[in-house]
CSV table of C-alpha atoms in Angstrom, one decimal:
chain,number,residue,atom,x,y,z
T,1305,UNK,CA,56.1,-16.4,148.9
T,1306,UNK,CA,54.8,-19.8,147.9
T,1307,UNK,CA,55.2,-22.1,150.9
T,1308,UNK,CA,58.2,-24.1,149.7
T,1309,UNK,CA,58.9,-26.9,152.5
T,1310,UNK,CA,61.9,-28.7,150.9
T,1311,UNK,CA,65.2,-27.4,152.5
T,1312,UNK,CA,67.2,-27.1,149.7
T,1313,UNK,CA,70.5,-24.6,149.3
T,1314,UNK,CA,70.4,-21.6,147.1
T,1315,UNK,CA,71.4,-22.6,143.9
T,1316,UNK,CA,74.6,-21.5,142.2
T,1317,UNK,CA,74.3,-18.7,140.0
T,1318,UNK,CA,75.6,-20.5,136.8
T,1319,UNK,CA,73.1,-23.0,137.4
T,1320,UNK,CA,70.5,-20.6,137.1
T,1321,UNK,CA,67.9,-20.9,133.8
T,1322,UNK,CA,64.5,-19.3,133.1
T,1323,UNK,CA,62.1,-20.1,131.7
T,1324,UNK,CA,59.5,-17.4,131.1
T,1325,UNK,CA,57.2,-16.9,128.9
T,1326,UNK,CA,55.2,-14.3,130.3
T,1327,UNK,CA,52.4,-14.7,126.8
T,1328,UNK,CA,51.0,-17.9,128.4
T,1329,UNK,CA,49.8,-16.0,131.4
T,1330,UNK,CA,46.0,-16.4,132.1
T,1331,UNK,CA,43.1,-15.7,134.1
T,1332,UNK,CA,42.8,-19.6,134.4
T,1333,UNK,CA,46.3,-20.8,134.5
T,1334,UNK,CA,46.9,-22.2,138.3
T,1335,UNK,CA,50.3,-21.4,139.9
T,1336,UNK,CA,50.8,-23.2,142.9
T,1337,UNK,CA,47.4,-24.2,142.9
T,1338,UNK,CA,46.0,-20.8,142.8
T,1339,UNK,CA,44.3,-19.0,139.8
T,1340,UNK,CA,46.0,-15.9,138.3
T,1341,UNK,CA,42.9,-13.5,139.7
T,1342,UNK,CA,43.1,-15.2,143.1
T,1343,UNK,CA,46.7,-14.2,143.5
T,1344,UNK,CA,45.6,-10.5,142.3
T,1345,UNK,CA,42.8,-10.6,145.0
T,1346,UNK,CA,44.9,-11.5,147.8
T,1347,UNK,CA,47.9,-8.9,146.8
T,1348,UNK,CA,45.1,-6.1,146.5
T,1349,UNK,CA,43.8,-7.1,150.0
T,1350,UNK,CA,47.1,-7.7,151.5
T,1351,UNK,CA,48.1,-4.3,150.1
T,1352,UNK,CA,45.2,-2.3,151.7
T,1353,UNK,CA,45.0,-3.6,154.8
T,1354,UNK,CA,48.8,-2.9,154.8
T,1355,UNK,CA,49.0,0.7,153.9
T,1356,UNK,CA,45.9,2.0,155.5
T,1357,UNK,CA,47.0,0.3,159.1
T,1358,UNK,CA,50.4,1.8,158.8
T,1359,UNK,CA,49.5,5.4,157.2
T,1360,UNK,CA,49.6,8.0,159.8
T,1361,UNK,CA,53.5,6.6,159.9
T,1362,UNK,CA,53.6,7.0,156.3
T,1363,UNK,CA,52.4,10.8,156.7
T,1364,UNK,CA,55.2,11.2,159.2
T,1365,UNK,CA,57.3,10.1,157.2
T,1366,UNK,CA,56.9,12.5,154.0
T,1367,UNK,CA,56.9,15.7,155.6
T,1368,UNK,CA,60.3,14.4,157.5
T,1369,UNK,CA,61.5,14.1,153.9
T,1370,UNK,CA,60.1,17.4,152.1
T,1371,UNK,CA,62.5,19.8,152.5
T,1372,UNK,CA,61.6,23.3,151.8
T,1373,UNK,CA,59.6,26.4,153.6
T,1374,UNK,CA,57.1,23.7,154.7
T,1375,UNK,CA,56.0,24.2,158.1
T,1376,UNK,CA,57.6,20.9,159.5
T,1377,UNK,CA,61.4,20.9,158.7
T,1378,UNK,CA,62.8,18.8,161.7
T,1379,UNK,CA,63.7,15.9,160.8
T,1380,UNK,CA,62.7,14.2,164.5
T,1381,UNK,CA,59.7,11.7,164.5
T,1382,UNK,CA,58.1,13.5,167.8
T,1383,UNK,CA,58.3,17.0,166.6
T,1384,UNK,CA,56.8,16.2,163.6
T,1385,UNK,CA,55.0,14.1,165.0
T,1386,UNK,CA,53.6,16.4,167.8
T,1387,UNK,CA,53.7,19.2,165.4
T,1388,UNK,CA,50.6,17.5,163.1
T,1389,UNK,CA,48.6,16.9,165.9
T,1390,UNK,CA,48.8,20.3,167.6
T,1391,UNK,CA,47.8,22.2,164.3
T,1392,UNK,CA,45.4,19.8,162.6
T,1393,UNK,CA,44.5,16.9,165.2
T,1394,UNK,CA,44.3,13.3,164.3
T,1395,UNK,CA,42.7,14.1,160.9
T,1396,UNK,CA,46.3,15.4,159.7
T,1397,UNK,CA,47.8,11.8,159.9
T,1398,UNK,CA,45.0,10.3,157.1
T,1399,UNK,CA,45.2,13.2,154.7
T,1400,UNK,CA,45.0,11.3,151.5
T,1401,UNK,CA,44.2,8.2,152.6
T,1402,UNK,CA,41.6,7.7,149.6
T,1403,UNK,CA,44.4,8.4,147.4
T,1404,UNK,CA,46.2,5.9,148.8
T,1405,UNK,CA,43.6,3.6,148.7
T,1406,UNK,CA,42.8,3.7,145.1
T,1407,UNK,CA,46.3,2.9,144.1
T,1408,UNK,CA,47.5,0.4,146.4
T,1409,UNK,CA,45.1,-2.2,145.9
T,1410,UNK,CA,45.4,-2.6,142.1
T,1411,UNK,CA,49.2,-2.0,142.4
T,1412,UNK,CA,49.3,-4.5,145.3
T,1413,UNK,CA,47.1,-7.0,143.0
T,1414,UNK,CA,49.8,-6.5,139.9
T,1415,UNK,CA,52.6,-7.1,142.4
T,1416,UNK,CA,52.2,-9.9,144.2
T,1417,UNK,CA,50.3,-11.7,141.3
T,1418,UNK,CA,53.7,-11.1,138.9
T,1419,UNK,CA,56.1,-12.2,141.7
T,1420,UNK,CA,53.9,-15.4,142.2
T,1421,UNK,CA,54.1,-16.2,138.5
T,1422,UNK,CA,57.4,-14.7,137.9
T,1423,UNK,CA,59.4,-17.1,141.0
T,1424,UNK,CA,57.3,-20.0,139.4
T,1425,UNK,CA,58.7,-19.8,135.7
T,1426,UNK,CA,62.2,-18.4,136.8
T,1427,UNK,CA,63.2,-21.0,140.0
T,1428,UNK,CA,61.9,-24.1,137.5
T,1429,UNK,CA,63.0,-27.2,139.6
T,1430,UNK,CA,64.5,-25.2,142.4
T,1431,UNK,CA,61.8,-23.2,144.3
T,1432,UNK,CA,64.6,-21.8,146.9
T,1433,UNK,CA,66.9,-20.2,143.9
T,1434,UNK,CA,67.6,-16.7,145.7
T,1435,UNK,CA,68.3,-15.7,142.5
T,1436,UNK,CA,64.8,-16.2,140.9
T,1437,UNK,CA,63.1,-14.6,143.8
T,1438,UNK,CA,65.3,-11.6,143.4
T,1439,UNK,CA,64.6,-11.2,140.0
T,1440,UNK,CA,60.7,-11.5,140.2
T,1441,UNK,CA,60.7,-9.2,142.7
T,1442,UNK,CA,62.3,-6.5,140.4
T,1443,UNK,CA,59.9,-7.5,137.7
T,1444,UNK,CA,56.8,-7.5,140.0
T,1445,UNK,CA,57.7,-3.9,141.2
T,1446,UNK,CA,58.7,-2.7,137.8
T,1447,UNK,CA,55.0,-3.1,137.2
T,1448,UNK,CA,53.4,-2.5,139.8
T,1449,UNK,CA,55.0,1.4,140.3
T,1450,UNK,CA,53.3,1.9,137.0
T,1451,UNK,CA,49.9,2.0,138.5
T,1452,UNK,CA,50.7,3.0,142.0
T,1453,UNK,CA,53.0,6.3,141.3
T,1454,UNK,CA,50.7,8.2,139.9
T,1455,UNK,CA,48.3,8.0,142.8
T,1456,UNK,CA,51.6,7.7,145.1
T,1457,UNK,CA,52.1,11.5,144.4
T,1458,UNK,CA,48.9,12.7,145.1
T,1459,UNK,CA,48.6,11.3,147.9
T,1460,UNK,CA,51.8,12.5,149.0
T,1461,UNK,CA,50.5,16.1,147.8
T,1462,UNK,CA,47.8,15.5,150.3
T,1463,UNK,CA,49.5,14.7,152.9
T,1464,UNK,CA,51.6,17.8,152.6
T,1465,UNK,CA,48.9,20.4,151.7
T,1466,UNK,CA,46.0,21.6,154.3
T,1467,UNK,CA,42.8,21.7,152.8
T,1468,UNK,CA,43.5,25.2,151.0
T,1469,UNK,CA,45.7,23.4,148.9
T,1470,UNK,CA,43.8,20.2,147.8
T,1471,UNK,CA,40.4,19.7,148.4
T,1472,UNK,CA,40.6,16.3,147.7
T,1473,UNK,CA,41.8,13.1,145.3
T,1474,UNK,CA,39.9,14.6,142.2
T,1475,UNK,CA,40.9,18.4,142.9
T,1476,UNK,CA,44.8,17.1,142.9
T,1477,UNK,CA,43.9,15.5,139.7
T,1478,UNK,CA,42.5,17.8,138.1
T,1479,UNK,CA,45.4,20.9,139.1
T,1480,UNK,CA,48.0,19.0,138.5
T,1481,UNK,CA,46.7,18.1,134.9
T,1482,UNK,CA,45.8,21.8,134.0
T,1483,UNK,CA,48.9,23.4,136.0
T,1484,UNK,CA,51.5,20.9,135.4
T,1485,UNK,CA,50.4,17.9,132.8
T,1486,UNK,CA,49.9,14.3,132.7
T,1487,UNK,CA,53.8,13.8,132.9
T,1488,UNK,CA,54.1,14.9,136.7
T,1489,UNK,CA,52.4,12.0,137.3
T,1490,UNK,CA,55.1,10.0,136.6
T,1491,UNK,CA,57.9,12.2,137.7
T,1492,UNK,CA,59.1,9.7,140.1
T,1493,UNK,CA,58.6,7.2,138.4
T,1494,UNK,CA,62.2,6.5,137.1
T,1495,UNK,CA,63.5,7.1,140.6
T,1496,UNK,CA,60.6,5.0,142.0
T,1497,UNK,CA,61.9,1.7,139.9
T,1498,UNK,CA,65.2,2.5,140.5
T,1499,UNK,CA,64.6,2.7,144.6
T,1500,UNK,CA,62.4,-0.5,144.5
T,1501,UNK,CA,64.0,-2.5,141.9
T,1502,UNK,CA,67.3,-3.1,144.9
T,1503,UNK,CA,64.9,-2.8,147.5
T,1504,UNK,CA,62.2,-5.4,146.4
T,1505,UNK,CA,65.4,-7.6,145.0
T,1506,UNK,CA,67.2,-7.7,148.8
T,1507,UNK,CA,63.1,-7.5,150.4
T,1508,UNK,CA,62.2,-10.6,148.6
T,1509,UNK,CA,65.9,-12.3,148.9
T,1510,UNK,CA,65.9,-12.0,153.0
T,1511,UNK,CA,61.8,-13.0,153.0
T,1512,UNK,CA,62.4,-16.1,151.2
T,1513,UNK,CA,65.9,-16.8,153.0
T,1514,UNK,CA,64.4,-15.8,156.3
T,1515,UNK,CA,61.4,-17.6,155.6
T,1516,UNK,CA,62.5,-21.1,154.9
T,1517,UNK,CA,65.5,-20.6,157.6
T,1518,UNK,CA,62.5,-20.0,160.5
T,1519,UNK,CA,60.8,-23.3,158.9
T,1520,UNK,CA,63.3,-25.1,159.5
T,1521,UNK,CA,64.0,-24.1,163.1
T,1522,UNK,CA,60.7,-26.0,163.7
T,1523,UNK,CA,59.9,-28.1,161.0
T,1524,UNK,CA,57.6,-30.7,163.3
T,1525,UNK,CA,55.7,-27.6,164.5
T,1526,UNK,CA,56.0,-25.1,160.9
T,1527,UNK,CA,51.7,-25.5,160.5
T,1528,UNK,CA,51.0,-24.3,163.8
T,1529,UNK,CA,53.8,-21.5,163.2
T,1530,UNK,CA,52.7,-20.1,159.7
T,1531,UNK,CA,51.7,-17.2,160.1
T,1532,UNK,CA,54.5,-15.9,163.0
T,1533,UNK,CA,57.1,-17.4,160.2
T,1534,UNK,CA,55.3,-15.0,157.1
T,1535,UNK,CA,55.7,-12.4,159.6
T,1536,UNK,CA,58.8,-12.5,161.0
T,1537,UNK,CA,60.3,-13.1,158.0
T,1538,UNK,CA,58.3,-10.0,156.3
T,1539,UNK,CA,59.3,-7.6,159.3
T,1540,UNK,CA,62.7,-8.1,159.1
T,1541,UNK,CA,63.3,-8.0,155.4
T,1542,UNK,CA,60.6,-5.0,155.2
T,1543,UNK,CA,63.3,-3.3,158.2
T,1544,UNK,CA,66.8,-3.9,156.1
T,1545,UNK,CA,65.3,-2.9,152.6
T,1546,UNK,CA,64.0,0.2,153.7
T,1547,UNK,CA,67.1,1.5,155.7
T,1548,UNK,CA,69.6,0.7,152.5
T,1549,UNK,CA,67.2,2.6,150.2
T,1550,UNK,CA,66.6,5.7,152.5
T,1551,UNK,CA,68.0,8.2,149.8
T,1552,UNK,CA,66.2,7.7,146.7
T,1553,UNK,CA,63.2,7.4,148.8
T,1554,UNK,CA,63.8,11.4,149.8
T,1555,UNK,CA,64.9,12.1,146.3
T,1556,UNK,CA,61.3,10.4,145.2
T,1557,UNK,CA,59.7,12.8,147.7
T,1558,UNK,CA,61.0,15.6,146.5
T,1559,UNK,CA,60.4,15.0,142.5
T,1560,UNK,CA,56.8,14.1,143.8
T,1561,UNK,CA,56.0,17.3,146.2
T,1562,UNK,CA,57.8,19.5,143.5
T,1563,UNK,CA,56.0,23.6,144.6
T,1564,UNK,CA,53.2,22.1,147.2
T,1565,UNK,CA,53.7,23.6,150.5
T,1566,UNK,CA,56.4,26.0,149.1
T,1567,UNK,CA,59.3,23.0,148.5
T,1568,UNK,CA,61.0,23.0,146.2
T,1569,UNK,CA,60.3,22.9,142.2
T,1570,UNK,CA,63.2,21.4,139.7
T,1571,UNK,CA,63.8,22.5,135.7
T,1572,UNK,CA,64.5,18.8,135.1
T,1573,UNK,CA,63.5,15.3,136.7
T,1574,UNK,CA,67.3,14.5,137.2
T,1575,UNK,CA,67.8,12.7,140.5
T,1576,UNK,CA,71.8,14.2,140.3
T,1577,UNK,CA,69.9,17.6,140.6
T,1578,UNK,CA,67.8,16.7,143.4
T,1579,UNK,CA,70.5,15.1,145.1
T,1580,UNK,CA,72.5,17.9,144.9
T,1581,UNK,CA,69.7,20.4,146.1
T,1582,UNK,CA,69.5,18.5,149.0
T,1583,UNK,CA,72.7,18.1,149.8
T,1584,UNK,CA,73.8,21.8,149.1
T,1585,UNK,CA,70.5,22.5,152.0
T,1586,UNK,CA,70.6,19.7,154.5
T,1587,UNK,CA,73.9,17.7,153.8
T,1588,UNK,CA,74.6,14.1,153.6
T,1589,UNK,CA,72.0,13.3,156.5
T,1590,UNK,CA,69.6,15.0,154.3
T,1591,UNK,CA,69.4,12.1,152.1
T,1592,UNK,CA,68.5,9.8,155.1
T,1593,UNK,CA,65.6,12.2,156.7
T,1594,UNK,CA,62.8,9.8,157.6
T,1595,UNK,CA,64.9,6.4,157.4
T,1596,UNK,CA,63.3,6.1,161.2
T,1597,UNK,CA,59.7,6.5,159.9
T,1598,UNK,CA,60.4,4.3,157.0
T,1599,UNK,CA,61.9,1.7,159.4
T,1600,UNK,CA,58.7,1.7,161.3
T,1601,UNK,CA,56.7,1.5,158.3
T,1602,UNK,CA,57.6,-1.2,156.6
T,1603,UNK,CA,58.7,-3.8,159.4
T,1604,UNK,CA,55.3,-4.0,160.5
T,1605,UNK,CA,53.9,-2.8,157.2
T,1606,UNK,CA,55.8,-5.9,155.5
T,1607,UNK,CA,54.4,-8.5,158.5
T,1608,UNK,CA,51.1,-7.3,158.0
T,1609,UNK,CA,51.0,-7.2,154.5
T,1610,UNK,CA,52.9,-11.1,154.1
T,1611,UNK,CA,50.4,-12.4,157.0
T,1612,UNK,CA,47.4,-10.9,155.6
T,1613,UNK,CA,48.6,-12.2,151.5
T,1614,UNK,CA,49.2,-15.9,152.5
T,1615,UNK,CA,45.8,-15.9,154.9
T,1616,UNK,CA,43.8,-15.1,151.8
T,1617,UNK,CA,46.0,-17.4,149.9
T,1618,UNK,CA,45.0,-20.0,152.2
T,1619,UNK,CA,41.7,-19.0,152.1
T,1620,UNK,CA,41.5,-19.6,148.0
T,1621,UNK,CA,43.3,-22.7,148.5
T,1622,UNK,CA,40.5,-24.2,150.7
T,1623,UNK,CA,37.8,-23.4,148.6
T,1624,UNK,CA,39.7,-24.3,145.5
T,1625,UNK,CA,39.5,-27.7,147.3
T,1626,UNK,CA,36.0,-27.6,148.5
T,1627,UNK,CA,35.2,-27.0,145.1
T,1628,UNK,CA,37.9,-29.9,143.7
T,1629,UNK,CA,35.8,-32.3,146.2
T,1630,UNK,CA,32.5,-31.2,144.8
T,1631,UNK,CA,33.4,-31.8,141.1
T,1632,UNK,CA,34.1,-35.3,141.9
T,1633,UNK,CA,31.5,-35.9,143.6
């Protein structure tokens, strides 16, 4: 993520030593000459203007992967596609968009700030260790799906559910506390980290690798090509990450739209049951309904998101400076 220049080879694994100590963490400590709440600020941006750009896709996507009597069961993009519009209009595509919103900017602020800090303490004198970036990127996501999967499923039950269902964020709340309890917020979450702790570790491995491969295509020109190299390299790991991690993406669907819409509810949070529910229904392709959607989400989704991060990185770092110039003068 940090704009390492130096074309240096992966390291070798055995070569590899952290050193974190994640209790000197501050609000003041500056990584990369950024302050810890600068990086937060720019991951909570980056994450909003990534998911609300990219969420009638995201919409598309879930009701390709709830599998029930829900009135969309194809799993092609146009039907359901065509299907949303003809019964509800455009409106249908940003049900639970505020939902959305109020988890994906503090989840996109923990993320983003932890890999930062993370790749810093873990790559030492090597900033192009593909090993450290893989590692902060599980960490960062381990954390970060603690504050977004909560909000994740309702607005997933949103998305789902016409208005007789949910009348909103707080009405979701409120019914799932009183029908269901504070534990179906985090439902998922087991297979959440387990679905993004590979697909952040191979994300953030092919953004680095593709990153500092692109810079060095160009190296003469590499400031005038910033931000097509952030997202290029974004778009393409954002692509692979998201096909190879297709199935526990259903399986999260499913434990998270457990009896709205009439899908289906499980006795236990296994992900072997809800594997094998969907494979006794739909089959092995079951486990891949929506990888097209998911595709489409988070190539561009990742570009925009990478772009939009080191813009307000960039951003920070300039009036850091402005402000370094003032002090001595």
């Amino acid at each position: 993520m940090a704009t390492d220049a130096a074309a240096t080879k992966f390291q070798n694994p055995a070569d590899f030593r952290p050193d974190f100590h994640p209790e000197k963490i501050s609000s003041t400590t500056t990584y990369d000459g950024l302050h810890f709440w600068q990086y937060m600020i720019s991951g909570s941006i980056a994450g909003l203007v990534e998911h609300m750009a990219m969420f009638p896709v995201d919409t598309v996507k879930t009701h390709m992967q709830a599998i029930g009597s829900c009135p969309i069961k194809s799993v092609s993009v146009t039907h359901v596609l065509n299907s949303l519009l003809k019964s509800e209009g455009p409106a249908a595509l940003y049900r639970g968009i505020a939902a959305m919103a109020l988890g994906a900017g503090p989840a996109h602020a923990v993320h983003f700030s932890f890999y930062e800090v993370c790749k810093k303490r873990l790559s030492r004198d090597n900033p192009n260790s593909s090993i450290a970036h893989a590692v902060s990127g599980v960490c960062a996501t381990v954390a970060s799906d603690a504050v977004f999967t909560p909000m994740d499923m309702v607005k997933q039950r949103l998305q789902l559910g016409s208005d007789s269902v949910y009348k909103g964020v707080w009405d979701c709340v409120k019914r799932v506390v009183r029908e269901e309890g504070f534990g179906a917020f985090y439902a998922s979450y087991r297979t959440t980290v387990l679905m993004n702790a590979p697909f952040t570790a191979v994300y953030f491995t092919i953004y680095e690798a593709a990153k500092k491969g692109l810079m060095e295509i160009s190296p003469d020109s590499v400031n005038d090509e910033r931000w097509v190299v952030h997202a290029t390299a974004g778009a393409a790991a954002g692509a692979l990450a998201a096909a190879v991690t297709t199935p526990l993406d259903v399986v999260k669907t499913q434990l998270q739209c457990q009896g709205v819409c009439g899908c289906d509810r499980f006795k236990s949070g296994s992900i072997g049951d809800v594997i094998k529910a969907i494979l006794q229904k739909d089959g092995y392709r079951g486990l891949m309904r929506g990888w097209i959607p998911r595709m489409l989400f988070h190539s561009p989704a990742a570009a925009i998101s990478w772009s939009t991060y080191e813009a307000s990185k960039s951003f920070f770092h300039k009036l850091n400076s402005n402000s370094n110039s003032d002090n001595v003068t």
